[in-house]
Amino acid sequence: MLGRNMIFTIGLTLLLVNMVVAEDIIQPIHQEMLEKNNVLRATRGLPPHELDKSLIQAAQDHAEFMARTGSRSHYSNGGPGVRVRRFNWKGGGCLENIAWSQNGVASVFQTWRNSGGHWGNMTSRTNKAGFGYAISANGTKCWVAVYGTEK
């Protein structure tokens, strides 16, 4: 039978492990993408997005799926709504940008800036964002941005 101290220790250990895993989700590329995203939002007088771990996981999952399978669709891998729910997104609906073959963050955001629909997603009334990046076996860079509003 477990005593109170043992249960507390197990619970605290699980909490700390979850915190470490959650912090490891945010990679430097995600932060770089957020910064570029928010610079572009500021040109329209919009408030910055904040990173959301569920949206990061959904975006990263789709970037890795695109890199692994060669699929270049919003609706593969379950679609954006299914993906965000898979990673416990508690907010409302989501918007998604995908791209491939751009060499860096500046290039991918310029591509999205020059596309009406993608620019609309970036400058939407959403307040949370998640980003994903992966490289396929043949070297193709895959980029994903997911935007949502926290409830």
Tab-separated table of C-alpha atoms in Angstrom:
chain	number	residue	atom	x	y	z
A	1	MET	CA	0.000	0.000	0.000
A	2	LEU	CA	1.312	3.406	-0.952
A	3	GLY	CA	1.641	5.996	1.763
A	4	ARG	CA	0.770	9.658	1.375
A	5	ASN	CA	4.399	10.679	0.912
A	6	MET	CA	4.876	8.092	-1.837
A	7	ILE	CA	1.704	9.207	-3.669
A	8	PHE	CA	2.764	12.846	-3.378
A	9	THR	CA	6.230	11.999	-4.692
A	10	ILE	CA	4.821	10.047	-7.641
A	11	GLY	CA	2.367	12.860	-8.439
A	12	LEU	CA	5.052	15.539	-8.214
A	13	THR	CA	7.389	13.470	-10.398
A	14	LEU	CA	4.699	13.065	-13.066
A	15	LEU	CA	3.955	16.788	-12.957
A	16	LEU	CA	7.630	17.670	-13.381
A	17	VAL	CA	8.052	15.185	-16.239
A	18	ASN	CA	5.026	16.680	-18.016
A	19	MET	CA	6.413	20.181	-17.532
A	20	VAL	CA	9.777	19.195	-19.011
A	21	VAL	CA	8.129	17.494	-21.991
A	22	ALA	CA	5.868	20.514	-22.565
A	23	GLU	CA	8.828	22.908	-22.528
A	24	ASP	CA	10.727	20.689	-24.978
A	25	ILE	CA	7.911	21.120	-27.514
A	26	ILE	CA	8.937	24.708	-28.239
A	27	GLN	CA	12.017	24.626	-30.447
A	28	PRO	CA	14.072	27.623	-31.666
A	29	ILE	CA	12.508	27.348	-35.149
A	30	HIS	CA	9.035	27.729	-33.600
A	31	GLN	CA	10.159	30.867	-31.789
A	32	GLU	CA	11.761	32.258	-34.959
A	33	MET	CA	8.550	31.640	-36.904
A	34	LEU	CA	6.481	33.307	-34.181
A	35	GLU	CA	8.721	36.372	-34.234
A	36	LYS	CA	8.464	36.747	-38.025
A	37	ASN	CA	4.709	36.170	-37.863
A	38	ASN	CA	4.300	38.872	-35.223
A	39	VAL	CA	6.482	41.387	-37.090
A	40	LEU	CA	4.131	41.002	-40.063
A	41	ARG	CA	1.035	41.293	-37.835
A	42	ALA	CA	2.450	44.500	-36.352
A	43	THR	CA	2.533	46.085	-39.823
A	44	ARG	CA	-1.261	45.973	-39.657
A	45	GLY	CA	-1.463	47.192	-36.058
A	46	LEU	CA	-2.494	43.738	-34.821
A	47	PRO	CA	-1.566	42.279	-31.437
A	48	PRO	CA	1.037	39.510	-31.412
A	49	HIS	CA	0.121	35.851	-31.391
A	50	GLU	CA	1.250	33.735	-28.443
A	51	LEU	CA	2.559	30.207	-28.888
A	52	ASP	CA	0.221	27.425	-27.856
A	53	LYS	CA	1.641	23.966	-27.198
A	54	SER	CA	-1.366	22.109	-28.645
A	55	LEU	CA	-1.154	24.133	-31.849
A	56	ILE	CA	2.614	23.591	-32.028
A	57	GLN	CA	2.105	19.844	-31.694
A	58	ALA	CA	-0.565	19.837	-34.409
A	59	ALA	CA	1.583	21.945	-36.755
A	60	GLN	CA	4.713	19.904	-36.113
A	61	ASP	CA	2.788	16.674	-36.630
A	62	HIS	CA	1.549	17.857	-40.007
A	63	ALA	CA	4.975	19.148	-41.107
A	64	GLU	CA	6.454	15.750	-40.271
A	65	PHE	CA	3.582	13.988	-42.068
A	66	MET	CA	4.154	16.118	-45.173
A	67	ALA	CA	7.896	15.411	-45.070
A	68	ARG	CA	7.352	11.683	-44.580
A	69	THR	CA	4.578	11.129	-47.147
A	70	GLY	CA	5.051	13.895	-49.714
A	71	SER	CA	1.421	14.952	-49.189
A	72	ARG	CA	0.889	18.682	-49.671
A	73	SER	CA	-2.701	19.070	-48.543
A	74	HIS	CA	-4.489	20.714	-45.647
A	75	TYR	CA	-6.929	17.823	-45.599
A	76	SER	CA	-4.542	14.891	-45.396
A	77	ASN	CA	-3.524	13.572	-41.993
A	78	GLY	CA	-7.079	14.098	-40.715
A	79	GLY	CA	-7.397	17.776	-41.602
A	80	PRO	CA	-6.559	20.781	-39.412
A	81	GLY	CA	-9.551	20.485	-37.070
A	82	VAL	CA	-8.896	16.821	-36.351
A	83	ARG	CA	-5.189	17.435	-35.815
A	84	VAL	CA	-5.651	20.222	-33.266
A	85	ARG	CA	-8.175	18.144	-31.318
A	86	ARG	CA	-5.762	15.190	-31.406
A	87	PHE	CA	-3.390	17.380	-29.393
A	88	ASN	CA	-6.064	18.588	-26.938
A	89	TRP	CA	-6.715	22.045	-28.372
A	90	LYS	CA	-9.469	23.526	-26.207
A	91	GLY	CA	-10.039	26.650	-28.273
A	92	GLY	CA	-12.358	27.287	-31.167
A	93	GLY	CA	-11.750	26.494	-34.811
A	94	CYS	CA	-8.371	26.820	-36.443
A	95	LEU	CA	-6.756	28.216	-39.578
A	96	GLU	CA	-3.753	26.658	-41.272
A	97	ASN	CA	-0.994	27.683	-43.662
A	98	ILE	CA	1.269	25.108	-45.305
A	99	ALA	CA	4.225	25.512	-47.623
A	100	TRP	CA	7.167	23.524	-48.912
A	101	SER	CA	10.489	24.105	-50.595
A	102	GLN	CA	11.145	27.575	-49.141
A	103	ASN	CA	14.689	27.774	-47.780
A	104	GLY	CA	14.042	29.681	-44.578
A	105	VAL	CA	11.621	31.442	-42.269
A	106	ALA	CA	11.816	34.768	-44.124
A	107	SER	CA	11.083	33.050	-47.432
A	108	VAL	CA	8.104	31.054	-46.200
A	109	PHE	CA	6.524	34.071	-44.520
A	110	GLN	CA	7.064	36.171	-47.653
A	111	THR	CA	5.299	33.451	-49.647
A	112	TRP	CA	2.390	33.494	-47.201
A	113	ARG	CA	2.406	37.313	-47.162
A	114	ASN	CA	1.946	37.324	-50.942
A	115	SER	CA	-1.030	34.932	-50.845
A	116	GLY	CA	-4.397	36.441	-49.952
A	117	GLY	CA	-5.733	33.428	-48.081
A	118	HIS	CA	-2.543	32.784	-46.155
A	119	TRP	CA	-2.151	36.474	-45.307
A	120	GLY	CA	-5.769	36.450	-44.135
A	121	ASN	CA	-4.978	33.593	-41.761
A	122	MET	CA	-1.891	35.360	-40.422
A	123	THR	CA	-3.790	38.609	-39.842
A	124	SER	CA	-6.964	37.014	-38.508
A	125	ARG	CA	-8.502	37.782	-35.118
A	126	THR	CA	-6.867	34.675	-33.649
A	127	ASN	CA	-4.634	35.059	-30.603
A	128	LYS	CA	-2.703	31.767	-30.489
A	129	ALA	CA	-0.346	30.129	-32.961
A	130	GLY	CA	1.694	27.001	-33.442
A	131	PHE	CA	4.343	26.284	-36.033
A	132	GLY	CA	5.914	23.186	-37.504
A	133	TYR	CA	8.954	22.478	-39.637
A	134	ALA	CA	10.377	19.255	-41.042
A	135	ILE	CA	12.735	18.164	-43.800
A	136	SER	CA	11.905	15.222	-46.053
A	137	ALA	CA	14.349	12.469	-46.984
A	138	ASN	CA	15.007	14.268	-50.290
A	139	GLY	CA	15.679	17.585	-48.526
A	140	THR	CA	12.326	19.311	-49.106
A	141	LYS	CA	11.532	21.701	-46.259
A	142	CYS	CA	7.931	21.540	-45.039
A	143	TRP	CA	6.360	24.428	-43.123
A	144	VAL	CA	3.077	24.653	-41.199
A	145	ALA	CA	1.404	27.454	-39.258
A	146	VAL	CA	-1.785	26.871	-37.254
A	147	TYR	CA	-3.801	29.747	-35.782
A	148	GLY	CA	-6.635	29.588	-33.268
A	149	THR	CA	-8.483	31.532	-30.625
A	150	GLU	CA	-8.418	30.421	-27.048
A	151	LYS	CA	-11.858	30.081	-25.486
